[in-house]
C-alpha cells in the first residue's frame, strides 16, 4: 500500500532523507521513531503530498502523492503536530469537512468524541485547550475511514488518562484494510500499540520490522550489579543494567522495552564497534 524507493529529500543545503526505501502493509499500526530532526515529519509530508520527492519514488494507495488527486486526498488523513482549528462548533465542522471523506462514519465519530470526553462540547473549536483540540482531530481522523492515517506526535499535549485512552481508541479503530502510521519520539506513550517499528536515524532507515522479528533475534533483560557477561548494548538503571544480547535458539522470547530497543538500534557507531 505504501512503497518508497530510493527517496532523497533536502531543504536547501540540508540533506534530510538519504536513499530511503520502505514498504508498509495494511492492517498495522506502524510506529515511526527517531530523534528530533531525524526526518519523520518530512517523511509524513512526502507521503501525504505536502512535499515532493527530489529523487526516488513514493507510491501511496497506488497514487503518486505529489499529484494530489482528489480521490487520493479523500482516502488519507494527516494530523500534523501543529495545527489550528477554525472558530466553529463540532457540528458545523462536521457538516463542512466530513463530505470530503466518503467513508466517514458519524456513529464512530460520536463514539470517539465520547471516549475523549468531548461529546458535550458546544463551544468553538478554536477555544478548546491544545489537548482537547488534538483529541477532537483524532476523533475526526479515526472516523474518516481513510485507508491511510498519518499521526505526527499525537500524544504531545495529552494528559496521562488521555494518553491511555488514545492507545485504547486507536487500537480499537484499526481496520484490516488500513494503515495507521504514528510518528513519535515519545516511545513510552506507544507501548503495546505500535508494531511494526520503523526507525529513522540521521535520514537513514535503521529498522523496519515487527517486535516479533526483533524478539526472535534479541533478548532485552535486567542484570543486577556485578553480573558479568557479554552484551551488544548496556544501559545503567537503578540496581544494575538493562542489556541487549542475541537470543539463543531454545530460549524464551522476552518482553520488549521500546526505549531500550530504540537506544540499541540508534546507538552510536563507536558503541557498535566497542
Ligand atoms: P522530525 O520530525 O524527525 O523531528 P523533521 O522532518 O521535522 O524531523 O526535520 C528534519 C530536519 O529538517 C531537521 O534538521 C529540521 O531542522 C529540518 N527542516 C525541517 N523543516 C524545514 C524547512 N522547512 N526548512 C529547512 N529545514 C527544515
PDB file of C-alpha atoms and ligand atoms in Angstrom, residues 11-12 14 16 35-43 152, ligand 1:
ATOM      1  CA  UNK A  11      15.850  21.528   2.448  1.00  0.00           C
ATOM      2  CA  UNK A  12      18.246  23.939   0.727  1.00  0.00           C
ATOM      3  CA  UNK A  14      20.408  20.284   4.446  1.00  0.00           C
ATOM      4  CA  UNK A  16      17.190  15.041   5.406  1.00  0.00           C
ATOM      5  CA  UNK A  35      15.208  11.587  17.456  1.00  0.00           C
ATOM      6  CA  UNK A  36      14.192  15.203  16.965  1.00  0.00           C
ATOM      7  CA  UNK A  37      15.234  16.235  13.475  1.00  0.00           C
ATOM      8  CA  UNK A  38      15.534  12.668  12.139  1.00  0.00           C
ATOM      9  CA  UNK A  39      13.201  13.425   9.222  1.00  0.00           C
ATOM     10  CA  UNK A  40       9.924  11.893  10.482  1.00  0.00           C
ATOM     11  CA  UNK A  41       7.699  14.890   9.728  1.00  0.00           C
ATOM     12  CA  UNK A  42       9.377  15.327   6.357  1.00  0.00           C
ATOM     13  CA  UNK A  43       8.544  11.715   5.504  1.00  0.00           C
ATOM     14  CA  UNK A 152       2.556  13.224  13.899  1.00  0.00           C
TER      15      UNK A 152
HETATM   16  P1  LIG B   1      11.499  15.202  12.876  1.00  0.00           P
HETATM   17  O1  LIG B   1      10.051  15.217  12.535  1.00  0.00           O
HETATM   18  O2  LIG B   1      12.104  13.816  12.867  1.00  0.00           O
HETATM   19  O3  LIG B   1      11.809  15.921  14.161  1.00  0.00           O
HETATM   20  P2  LIG B   1      11.795  16.959  10.553  1.00  0.00           P
HETATM   21  O4  LIG B   1      11.399  16.143   9.379  1.00  0.00           O
HETATM   22  O5  LIG B   1      10.807  17.943  11.101  1.00  0.00           O
HETATM   23  O6  LIG B   1      12.308  15.966  11.710  1.00  0.00           O
HETATM   24  O7  LIG B   1      13.116  17.757  10.210  1.00  0.00           O
HETATM   25  C1  LIG B   1      14.285  17.129   9.690  1.00  0.00           C
HETATM   26  C2  LIG B   1      15.366  18.181   9.516  1.00  0.00           C
HETATM   27  O8  LIG B   1      14.985  19.109   8.507  1.00  0.00           O
HETATM   28  C3  LIG B   1      15.637  18.991  10.768  1.00  0.00           C
HETATM   29  O9  LIG B   1      17.027  19.223  10.861  1.00  0.00           O
HETATM   30  C4  LIG B   1      14.912  20.293  10.514  1.00  0.00           C
HETATM   31  O10 LIG B   1      15.577  21.372  11.141  1.00  0.00           O
HETATM   32  C5  LIG B   1      14.991  20.437   9.010  1.00  0.00           C
HETATM   33  N1  LIG B   1      13.817  21.139   8.478  1.00  0.00           N
HETATM   34  C6  LIG B   1      12.522  20.802   8.670  1.00  0.00           C
HETATM   35  N2  LIG B   1      11.684  21.635   8.004  1.00  0.00           N
HETATM   36  C7  LIG B   1      12.491  22.533   7.372  1.00  0.00           C
HETATM   37  C8  LIG B   1      12.254  23.645   6.491  1.00  0.00           C
HETATM   38  N3  LIG B   1      11.004  23.998   6.154  1.00  0.00           N
HETATM   39  N4  LIG B   1      13.320  24.329   6.024  1.00  0.00           N
HETATM   40  C9  LIG B   1      14.581  23.963   6.348  1.00  0.00           C
HETATM   41  N5  LIG B   1      14.889  22.915   7.155  1.00  0.00           N
HETATM   42  C10 LIG B   1      13.868  22.212   7.660  1.00  0.00           C
END
